[in-house]
């Protein structure tokens, strides 16, 4: 389905109330200064109002007005959003405003939602570290993990490794999906290659002592890590026997244990920030979760969205990034993942085989 996008208007929305003079300079934290710049677009799809099924322009104008008013009121509370970055040290809260673009997209929403993946796939290019090498093509795919598959992992894990499960409590749905992505990704490694480094973003707000409010501004995140050598990714004859389930869930146990141990070090102040952010010469797999962020509760005045999705982006020095989000029911996980084109097909095959085993 081909679509065209027509820009109707562009406008800079200023804060409804000027930022006080004493708040003009917002200093960036150490984490804000070190974290890599990235942009992750969030798409929210809302049903048309029953009394506006024919696309009445008057209703559209009201909706646009509500959005603009909401956007002007938000920077009053989060005033850095309407400012401008200055030397990567602070935000000049000069009330410069936020760009608001209104567009018209051809076609029907129902047709789009029938095959959304075809319309949302992004194919950026990412230069390799060696300028003389060819440019790698990155493709983006969406993966859905329903509650049934996640619960199946929980039940089998308890049945197979109940007595020796190191984590003491069953893994969360995010940990289960993270493991499935990791297990499928590490099989892409070639024999003799360096271990795969998994970096998983963790929201620090509730883990600090005392905890910070959920509305605390800034990149209050840090990355855990899990390392696995290529030798553990090989499929052996042992894994094709009846013991394969035990091996699989032992791997899950180890993976989750490493993540939780890294989080524990952070909360106890034993986290080496510089060591965590040094360059790594092996393969990197970046993961982040927006589950339980309440994105399906965003209501601008005409109800809650029927679908919320976020397309993953590529970090400058990483060739793999996976972003997780809730499904509408709140029990499954939707994942957008980016990989080098030649690796994506193998990753999908690995994931499919893995899901058949659980």
mmCIF file of C-alpha atoms in Angstrom:
data_model
loop_
_atom_site.group_PDB
_atom_site.id
_atom_site.type_symbol
_atom_site.label_atom_id
_atom_site.label_comp_id
_atom_site.label_asym_id
_atom_site.label_seq_id
_atom_site.Cartn_x
_atom_site.Cartn_y
_atom_site.Cartn_z
ATOM 1 C CA UNK A 1 0.000 0.000 0.000
ATOM 2 C CA UNK A 2 1.564 3.278 -1.119
ATOM 3 C CA UNK A 3 0.889 6.391 0.907
ATOM 4 C CA UNK A 4 1.667 10.054 0.526
ATOM 5 C CA UNK A 5 2.179 12.544 3.330
ATOM 6 C CA UNK A 6 1.075 16.140 2.830
ATOM 7 C CA UNK A 7 2.309 18.766 5.287
ATOM 8 C CA UNK A 8 -0.612 21.043 6.155
ATOM 9 C CA UNK A 9 1.065 23.379 8.632
ATOM 10 C CA UNK A 10 4.164 23.926 10.764
ATOM 11 C CA UNK A 11 4.176 25.914 13.968
ATOM 12 C CA UNK A 12 6.424 26.462 16.978
ATOM 13 C CA UNK A 13 4.431 26.061 20.194
ATOM 14 C CA UNK A 14 5.673 28.253 23.046
ATOM 15 C CA UNK A 15 5.084 27.476 26.755
ATOM 16 C CA UNK A 16 1.812 28.928 28.017
ATOM 17 C CA UNK A 17 3.697 30.495 30.943
ATOM 18 C CA UNK A 18 7.246 31.913 30.662
ATOM 19 C CA UNK A 19 9.992 30.052 32.497
ATOM 20 C CA UNK A 20 11.131 31.954 35.633
ATOM 21 C CA UNK A 21 14.531 33.630 35.353
ATOM 22 C CA UNK A 22 16.070 31.489 38.118
ATOM 23 C CA UNK A 23 15.310 28.357 36.077
ATOM 24 C CA UNK A 24 16.854 29.560 32.814
ATOM 25 C CA UNK A 25 19.868 27.223 33.003
ATOM 26 C CA UNK A 26 19.240 23.498 33.480
ATOM 27 C CA UNK A 27 22.533 21.684 34.146
ATOM 28 C CA UNK A 28 22.864 18.230 32.631
ATOM 29 C CA UNK A 29 23.773 15.326 34.886
ATOM 30 C CA UNK A 30 26.860 13.200 34.283
ATOM 31 C CA UNK A 31 24.655 10.500 32.760
ATOM 32 C CA UNK A 32 23.007 13.042 30.430
ATOM 33 C CA UNK A 33 26.411 14.236 29.243
ATOM 34 C CA UNK A 34 27.758 10.739 28.563
ATOM 35 C CA UNK A 35 24.725 9.031 27.069
ATOM 36 C CA UNK A 36 24.627 8.673 23.299
ATOM 37 C CA UNK A 37 22.255 10.894 21.391
ATOM 38 C CA UNK A 38 19.327 9.036 19.851
ATOM 39 C CA UNK A 39 15.782 9.700 18.734
ATOM 40 C CA UNK A 40 13.031 7.114 19.115
ATOM 41 C CA UNK A 41 9.695 8.144 17.559
ATOM 42 C CA UNK A 42 6.540 7.064 19.374
ATOM 43 C CA UNK A 43 3.420 6.512 17.269
ATOM 44 C CA UNK A 44 -0.022 6.554 18.894
ATOM 45 C CA UNK A 45 -3.079 5.471 16.909
ATOM 46 C CA UNK A 46 -6.515 6.624 18.080
ATOM 47 C CA UNK A 47 -9.944 5.547 16.832
ATOM 48 C CA UNK A 48 -12.054 8.138 15.083
ATOM 49 C CA UNK A 49 -14.872 9.560 17.167
ATOM 50 C CA UNK A 50 -18.241 7.954 16.474
ATOM 51 C CA UNK A 51 -19.707 11.324 15.477
ATOM 52 C CA UNK A 52 -16.713 12.040 13.226
ATOM 53 C CA UNK A 53 -16.447 8.830 11.215
ATOM 54 C CA UNK A 54 -16.644 10.835 8.000
ATOM 55 C CA UNK A 55 -13.682 13.055 8.905
ATOM 56 C CA UNK A 56 -15.498 16.326 9.617
ATOM 57 C CA UNK A 57 -13.010 19.206 9.483
ATOM 58 C CA UNK A 58 -14.575 20.925 12.499
ATOM 59 C CA UNK A 59 -13.775 17.927 14.704
ATOM 60 C CA UNK A 60 -10.236 17.783 13.296
ATOM 61 C CA UNK A 61 -9.742 21.450 14.166
ATOM 62 C CA UNK A 62 -10.906 20.807 17.734
ATOM 63 C CA UNK A 63 -8.489 17.887 18.081
ATOM 64 C CA UNK A 64 -5.627 20.008 16.758
ATOM 65 C CA UNK A 65 -6.502 22.771 19.201
ATOM 66 C CA UNK A 66 -6.477 20.311 22.114
ATOM 67 C CA UNK A 67 -3.059 18.998 21.110
ATOM 68 C CA UNK A 68 -1.572 22.483 20.788
ATOM 69 C CA UNK A 69 -2.970 23.547 24.141
ATOM 70 C CA UNK A 70 -1.643 20.390 25.816
ATOM 71 C CA UNK A 71 1.751 20.920 24.199
ATOM 72 C CA UNK A 72 1.921 24.531 25.414
ATOM 73 C CA UNK A 73 1.077 23.524 28.987
ATOM 74 C CA UNK A 74 3.538 20.621 29.241
ATOM 75 C CA UNK A 75 6.786 22.705 29.060
ATOM 76 C CA UNK A 76 5.558 24.770 32.011
ATOM 77 C CA UNK A 77 6.239 21.707 34.177
ATOM 78 C CA UNK A 78 9.091 20.281 32.055
ATOM 79 C CA UNK A 79 10.601 23.596 30.985
ATOM 80 C CA UNK A 80 13.857 22.169 29.479
ATOM 81 C CA UNK A 81 11.764 20.649 26.663
ATOM 82 C CA UNK A 82 11.179 24.122 25.206
ATOM 83 C CA UNK A 83 14.830 25.123 25.561
ATOM 84 C CA UNK A 84 17.962 24.539 23.523
ATOM 85 C CA UNK A 85 21.068 22.464 24.243
ATOM 86 C CA UNK A 86 24.249 24.407 24.958
ATOM 87 C CA UNK A 87 27.692 22.771 24.659
ATOM 88 C CA UNK A 88 26.311 19.456 25.953
ATOM 89 C CA UNK A 89 26.587 20.892 29.458
ATOM 90 C CA UNK A 90 23.270 22.589 30.060
ATOM 91 C CA UNK A 91 19.910 23.414 28.535
ATOM 92 C CA UNK A 92 19.204 27.088 27.888
ATOM 93 C CA UNK A 93 15.548 27.244 28.955
ATOM 94 C CA UNK A 94 14.771 30.180 26.685
ATOM 95 C CA UNK A 95 11.197 29.147 25.833
ATOM 96 C CA UNK A 96 12.240 28.564 22.239
ATOM 97 C CA UNK A 97 9.280 26.259 21.861
ATOM 98 C CA UNK A 98 8.495 22.866 20.358
ATOM 99 C CA UNK A 99 7.820 22.228 16.678
ATOM 100 C CA UNK A 100 4.272 21.093 15.871
ATOM 101 C CA UNK A 101 3.613 19.680 12.407
ATOM 102 C CA UNK A 102 0.179 18.789 11.094
ATOM 103 C CA UNK A 103 0.042 16.421 8.133
ATOM 104 C CA UNK A 104 -2.499 14.556 6.077
ATOM 105 C CA UNK A 105 -1.742 10.942 5.159
ATOM 106 C CA UNK A 106 -3.501 9.402 2.185
ATOM 107 C CA UNK A 107 -5.344 6.121 2.573
ATOM 108 C CA UNK A 108 -7.497 4.577 5.277
ATOM 109 C CA UNK A 109 -6.285 3.781 8.770
ATOM 110 C CA UNK A 110 -7.950 0.362 8.717
ATOM 111 C CA UNK A 111 -5.937 -0.590 5.615
ATOM 112 C CA UNK A 112 -2.727 0.567 7.243
ATOM 113 C CA UNK A 113 -3.349 -1.407 10.441
ATOM 114 C CA UNK A 114 -3.872 -4.604 8.443
ATOM 115 C CA UNK A 115 -0.138 -4.634 7.501
ATOM 116 C CA UNK A 116 1.586 -1.991 9.623
ATOM 117 C CA UNK A 117 5.019 -3.611 9.512
ATOM 118 C CA UNK A 118 5.389 -2.909 5.799
ATOM 119 C CA UNK A 119 4.780 0.805 6.359
ATOM 120 C CA UNK A 120 6.869 1.285 9.506
ATOM 121 C CA UNK A 121 10.027 -0.565 8.527
ATOM 122 C CA UNK A 122 13.044 1.712 8.431
ATOM 123 C CA UNK A 123 16.160 0.919 6.393
ATOM 124 C CA UNK A 124 18.901 3.350 7.408
ATOM 125 C CA UNK A 125 22.545 2.751 6.549
ATOM 126 C CA UNK A 126 25.286 2.581 9.130
ATOM 127 C CA UNK A 127 28.943 3.136 8.177
ATOM 128 C CA UNK A 128 31.325 0.457 9.381
ATOM 129 C CA UNK A 129 34.179 1.392 11.704
ATOM 130 C CA UNK A 130 36.609 1.033 8.801
ATOM 131 C CA UNK A 131 35.869 3.752 6.201
ATOM 132 C CA UNK A 132 37.263 1.565 3.430
ATOM 133 C CA UNK A 133 34.622 -1.082 4.050
ATOM 134 C CA UNK A 134 31.209 -1.045 2.430
ATOM 135 C CA UNK A 135 28.252 0.531 4.197
ATOM 136 C CA UNK A 136 26.013 -1.955 6.007
ATOM 137 C CA UNK A 137 22.282 -1.816 5.476
ATOM 138 C CA UNK A 138 20.176 -1.932 8.624
ATOM 139 C CA UNK A 139 16.628 -3.231 8.535
ATOM 140 C CA UNK A 140 13.940 -3.051 11.191
ATOM 141 C CA UNK A 141 11.437 -5.774 12.074
ATOM 142 C CA UNK A 142 8.637 -6.103 14.588
ATOM 143 C CA UNK A 143 8.224 -9.161 16.831
ATOM 144 C CA UNK A 144 5.230 -9.995 19.021
ATOM 145 C CA UNK A 145 5.492 -12.163 22.147
ATOM 146 C CA UNK A 146 2.035 -12.964 23.440
ATOM 147 C CA UNK A 147 1.171 -13.777 27.032
ATOM 148 C CA UNK A 148 0.744 -17.478 26.184
ATOM 149 C CA UNK A 149 4.371 -17.889 25.101
ATOM 150 C CA UNK A 150 5.689 -15.948 28.095
ATOM 151 C CA UNK A 151 3.582 -17.942 30.580
ATOM 152 C CA UNK A 152 4.775 -21.168 28.952
ATOM 153 C CA UNK A 153 8.372 -20.208 29.729
ATOM 154 C CA UNK A 154 7.430 -19.417 33.333
ATOM 155 C CA UNK A 155 5.696 -22.749 33.887
ATOM 156 C CA UNK A 156 8.409 -24.881 32.289
ATOM 157 C CA UNK A 157 11.138 -23.005 34.093
ATOM 158 C CA UNK A 158 9.584 -23.788 37.457
ATOM 159 C CA UNK A 159 9.062 -27.429 36.496
ATOM 160 C CA UNK A 160 12.596 -28.012 35.177
ATOM 161 C CA UNK A 161 14.779 -25.944 37.503
ATOM 162 C CA UNK A 162 12.652 -25.275 40.576
ATOM 163 C CA UNK A 163 15.239 -26.613 43.023
ATOM 164 C CA UNK A 164 18.318 -24.865 41.621
ATOM 165 C CA UNK A 165 16.874 -21.636 40.276
ATOM 166 C CA UNK A 166 19.365 -18.992 41.417
ATOM 167 C CA UNK A 167 17.104 -15.994 40.934
ATOM 168 C CA UNK A 168 14.730 -17.208 43.652
ATOM 169 C CA UNK A 169 11.735 -15.694 41.876
ATOM 170 C CA UNK A 170 10.390 -16.315 38.445
ATOM 171 C CA UNK A 171 11.627 -13.913 35.757
ATOM 172 C CA UNK A 172 9.503 -11.019 34.576
ATOM 173 C CA UNK A 173 8.031 -10.967 31.080
ATOM 174 C CA UNK A 174 10.689 -8.408 30.065
ATOM 175 C CA UNK A 175 13.448 -10.707 31.325
ATOM 176 C CA UNK A 176 11.945 -13.653 29.431
ATOM 177 C CA UNK A 177 11.723 -11.719 26.154
ATOM 178 C CA UNK A 178 15.214 -10.271 26.693
ATOM 179 C CA UNK A 179 16.542 -13.796 27.070
ATOM 180 C CA UNK A 180 14.833 -14.997 23.886
ATOM 181 C CA UNK A 181 16.325 -12.072 21.940
ATOM 182 C CA UNK A 182 19.755 -12.646 23.470
ATOM 183 C CA UNK A 183 19.716 -16.402 22.845
ATOM 184 C CA UNK A 184 18.781 -15.853 19.194
ATOM 185 C CA UNK A 185 21.321 -13.074 18.734
ATOM 186 C CA UNK A 186 24.382 -14.831 20.164
ATOM 187 C CA UNK A 187 23.955 -17.659 17.666
ATOM 188 C CA UNK A 188 24.932 -15.131 15.000
ATOM 189 C CA UNK A 189 28.469 -15.056 16.407
ATOM 190 C CA UNK A 190 31.169 -16.887 14.468
ATOM 191 C CA UNK A 191 33.417 -19.494 16.149
ATOM 192 C CA UNK A 192 36.380 -17.888 17.856
ATOM 193 C CA UNK A 193 34.811 -14.450 17.985
ATOM 194 C CA UNK A 194 34.766 -12.258 21.069
ATOM 195 C CA UNK A 195 31.851 -12.690 23.494
ATOM 196 C CA UNK A 196 28.611 -10.841 22.789
ATOM 197 C CA UNK A 197 28.049 -7.872 25.087
ATOM 198 C CA UNK A 198 24.410 -7.291 26.030
ATOM 199 C CA UNK A 199 23.594 -3.824 27.370
ATOM 200 C CA UNK A 200 20.127 -3.538 28.912
ATOM 201 C CA UNK A 201 18.807 -0.126 29.975
ATOM 202 C CA UNK A 202 17.514 0.137 33.556
ATOM 203 C CA UNK A 203 15.344 2.945 34.918
ATOM 204 C CA UNK A 204 17.093 4.154 38.075
ATOM 205 C CA UNK A 205 14.267 6.298 39.465
ATOM 206 C CA UNK A 206 12.709 3.699 41.760
ATOM 207 C CA UNK A 207 15.999 1.960 42.511
ATOM 208 C CA UNK A 208 17.748 4.912 44.132
ATOM 209 C CA UNK A 209 17.682 5.508 47.879
ATOM 210 C CA UNK A 210 15.499 7.419 48.405
ATOM 211 C CA UNK A 211 13.569 6.724 45.164
ATOM 212 C CA UNK A 212 12.943 9.543 42.714
ATOM 213 C CA UNK A 213 9.462 10.354 41.353
ATOM 214 C CA UNK A 214 8.537 8.753 38.027
ATOM 215 C CA UNK A 215 8.245 12.263 36.537
ATOM 216 C CA UNK A 216 11.890 13.092 37.319
ATOM 217 C CA UNK A 217 13.427 14.696 34.242
ATOM 218 C CA UNK A 218 16.489 13.472 32.382
ATOM 219 C CA UNK A 219 18.173 10.251 31.319
ATOM 220 C CA UNK A 220 18.076 8.563 34.710
ATOM 221 C CA UNK A 221 19.151 5.216 33.303
ATOM 222 C CA UNK A 222 22.162 2.952 33.370
ATOM 223 C CA UNK A 223 23.044 -0.211 31.482
ATOM 224 C CA UNK A 224 23.492 -3.683 32.866
ATOM 225 C CA UNK A 225 25.607 -6.146 30.952
ATOM 226 C CA UNK A 226 25.649 -9.852 30.197
ATOM 227 C CA UNK A 227 28.507 -11.547 28.347
ATOM 228 C CA UNK A 228 28.392 -14.928 26.626
ATOM 229 C CA UNK A 229 31.138 -16.595 24.613
ATOM 230 C CA UNK A 230 30.562 -18.041 21.181
ATOM 231 C CA UNK A 231 31.264 -21.498 22.579
ATOM 232 C CA UNK A 232 27.970 -21.403 24.499
ATOM 233 C CA UNK A 233 25.996 -20.532 21.398
ATOM 234 C CA UNK A 234 26.822 -23.668 19.434
ATOM 235 C CA UNK A 235 24.105 -26.224 18.952
ATOM 236 C CA UNK A 236 25.471 -29.541 20.166
ATOM 237 C CA UNK A 237 24.095 -33.047 19.939
ATOM 238 C CA UNK A 238 23.337 -32.795 23.633
ATOM 239 C CA UNK A 239 20.892 -29.965 22.954
ATOM 240 C CA UNK A 240 18.949 -32.165 20.539
ATOM 241 C CA UNK A 241 18.226 -34.776 23.227
ATOM 242 C CA UNK A 242 15.546 -34.726 25.886
ATOM 243 C CA UNK A 243 17.869 -32.627 28.097
ATOM 244 C CA UNK A 244 17.635 -29.635 25.740
ATOM 245 C CA UNK A 245 14.852 -28.084 27.815
ATOM 246 C CA UNK A 246 16.969 -28.232 30.958
ATOM 247 C CA UNK A 247 19.917 -26.625 29.140
ATOM 248 C CA UNK A 248 17.677 -23.919 27.749
ATOM 249 C CA UNK A 249 16.238 -22.982 31.117
ATOM 250 C CA UNK A 250 19.662 -23.162 32.755
ATOM 251 C CA UNK A 251 20.734 -20.556 30.198
ATOM 252 C CA UNK A 252 17.730 -18.433 31.121
ATOM 253 C CA UNK A 253 18.621 -18.813 34.782
ATOM 254 C CA UNK A 254 22.205 -17.676 34.153
ATOM 255 C CA UNK A 255 21.176 -14.771 31.930
ATOM 256 C CA UNK A 256 18.623 -13.374 34.364
ATOM 257 C CA UNK A 257 21.036 -13.885 37.238
ATOM 258 C CA UNK A 258 23.698 -11.776 35.506
ATOM 259 C CA UNK A 259 21.259 -8.964 34.815
ATOM 260 C CA UNK A 260 19.967 -8.884 38.380
ATOM 261 C CA UNK A 261 23.474 -9.012 39.816
ATOM 262 C CA UNK A 262 24.468 -6.006 37.703
ATOM 263 C CA UNK A 263 21.388 -4.097 38.889
ATOM 264 C CA UNK A 264 22.229 -4.971 42.489
ATOM 265 C CA UNK A 265 25.734 -3.538 42.063
ATOM 266 C CA UNK A 266 24.233 -0.296 40.762
ATOM 267 C CA UNK A 267 21.869 0.124 43.680
ATOM 268 C CA UNK A 268 24.669 -0.602 46.184
ATOM 269 C CA UNK A 269 27.018 1.947 44.644
ATOM 270 C CA UNK A 270 29.466 -0.665 43.317
ATOM 271 C CA UNK A 271 28.875 0.235 39.684
ATOM 272 C CA UNK A 272 31.884 1.343 37.601
ATOM 273 C CA UNK A 273 30.402 3.937 35.239
ATOM 274 C CA UNK A 274 33.594 4.406 33.202
ATOM 275 C CA UNK A 275 34.116 0.661 32.741
ATOM 276 C CA UNK A 276 30.519 0.210 31.611
ATOM 277 C CA UNK A 277 30.831 2.867 28.919
ATOM 278 C CA UNK A 278 34.184 1.976 27.381
ATOM 279 C CA UNK A 279 34.235 0.801 23.783
ATOM 280 C CA UNK A 280 33.854 -2.917 23.250
ATOM 281 C CA UNK A 281 35.422 -4.597 20.248
ATOM 282 C CA UNK A 282 33.036 -7.543 20.110
ATOM 283 C CA UNK A 283 29.395 -7.636 19.012
ATOM 284 C CA UNK A 284 27.041 -5.366 20.951
ATOM 285 C CA UNK A 285 23.360 -6.023 21.557
ATOM 286 C CA UNK A 286 21.436 -3.074 23.033
ATOM 287 C CA UNK A 287 18.041 -3.581 24.644
ATOM 288 C CA UNK A 288 15.584 -1.257 26.338
ATOM 289 C CA UNK A 289 12.089 -1.717 27.718
ATOM 290 C CA UNK A 290 9.229 0.765 27.883
ATOM 291 C CA UNK A 291 6.864 -1.804 29.376
ATOM 292 C CA UNK A 292 4.692 -0.565 32.257
ATOM 293 C CA UNK A 293 5.248 3.059 31.204
ATOM 294 C CA UNK A 294 1.506 3.607 30.769
ATOM 295 C CA UNK A 295 1.707 4.612 27.102
ATOM 296 C CA UNK A 296 -1.697 3.030 26.465
ATOM 297 C CA UNK A 297 -3.213 5.402 29.033
ATOM 298 C CA UNK A 298 -2.312 8.576 27.097
ATOM 299 C CA UNK A 299 -5.608 10.397 26.573
ATOM 300 C CA UNK A 300 -5.649 13.819 24.902
ATOM 301 C CA UNK A 301 -9.384 14.135 25.261
ATOM 302 C CA UNK A 302 -10.749 11.640 22.747
ATOM 303 C CA UNK A 303 -10.018 8.315 24.444
ATOM 304 C CA UNK A 304 -7.092 5.948 24.786
ATOM 305 C CA UNK A 305 -5.013 4.719 21.817
ATOM 306 C CA UNK A 306 -5.773 1.431 20.124
ATOM 307 C CA UNK A 307 -2.096 0.881 19.324
ATOM 308 C CA UNK A 308 1.157 2.397 20.567
ATOM 309 C CA UNK A 309 4.407 1.528 18.886
ATOM 310 C CA UNK A 310 7.954 2.853 18.866
ATOM 311 C CA UNK A 311 10.396 2.152 16.057
ATOM 312 C CA UNK A 312 13.896 1.308 17.309
ATOM 313 C CA UNK A 313 16.838 3.402 16.162
ATOM 314 C CA UNK A 314 20.499 2.577 15.650
ATOM 315 C CA UNK A 315 23.199 3.939 17.912
ATOM 316 C CA UNK A 316 26.232 5.297 16.058
ATOM 317 C CA UNK A 317 28.552 2.500 17.238
ATOM 318 C CA UNK A 318 26.071 -0.350 17.487
ATOM 319 C CA UNK A 319 24.639 -2.626 14.827
ATOM 320 C CA UNK A 320 21.810 -4.009 16.945
ATOM 321 C CA UNK A 321 19.121 -2.427 19.075
ATOM 322 C CA UNK A 322 15.866 -3.927 20.377
ATOM 323 C CA UNK A 323 13.121 -1.857 21.988
ATOM 324 C CA UNK A 324 10.282 -3.455 23.965
ATOM 325 C CA UNK A 325 6.832 -2.076 24.646
ATOM 326 C CA UNK A 326 3.542 -3.338 26.059
ATOM 327 C CA UNK A 327 0.889 -4.869 23.866
ATOM 328 C CA UNK A 328 -2.576 -3.386 24.252
ATOM 329 C CA UNK A 329 -3.715 -6.074 26.711
ATOM 330 C CA UNK A 330 -0.738 -5.298 28.938
ATOM 331 C CA UNK A 331 0.446 -8.905 29.226
ATOM 332 C CA UNK A 332 2.406 -9.414 26.015
ATOM 333 C CA UNK A 333 5.484 -7.637 24.649
ATOM 334 C CA UNK A 334 5.976 -5.942 21.291
ATOM 335 C CA UNK A 335 9.567 -5.607 20.093
ATOM 336 C CA UNK A 336 11.100 -3.536 17.333
ATOM 337 C CA UNK A 337 14.597 -4.690 16.439
ATOM 338 C CA UNK A 338 17.280 -3.434 14.073
ATOM 339 C CA UNK A 339 20.023 -5.623 12.650
ATOM 340 C CA UNK A 340 22.336 -5.707 9.690
ATOM 341 C CA UNK A 341 20.308 -7.026 6.768
ATOM 342 C CA UNK A 342 22.287 -10.242 6.323
ATOM 343 C CA UNK A 343 21.904 -11.050 10.032
ATOM 344 C CA UNK A 344 18.181 -10.385 10.352
ATOM 345 C CA UNK A 345 17.047 -13.462 8.433
ATOM 346 C CA UNK A 346 19.291 -15.712 10.555
ATOM 347 C CA UNK A 347 18.074 -14.042 13.731
ATOM 348 C CA UNK A 348 14.442 -14.651 12.746
ATOM 349 C CA UNK A 349 15.218 -18.313 12.039
ATOM 350 C CA UNK A 350 16.987 -18.709 15.385
ATOM 351 C CA UNK A 351 14.077 -17.084 17.218
ATOM 352 C CA UNK A 352 11.521 -19.265 15.450
ATOM 353 C CA UNK A 353 13.422 -22.450 16.357
ATOM 354 C CA UNK A 354 13.774 -21.264 19.944
ATOM 355 C CA UNK A 355 10.060 -20.561 20.312
ATOM 356 C CA UNK A 356 9.288 -24.042 18.963
ATOM 357 C CA UNK A 357 11.268 -25.526 21.862
ATOM 358 C CA UNK A 358 9.340 -23.814 24.650
#
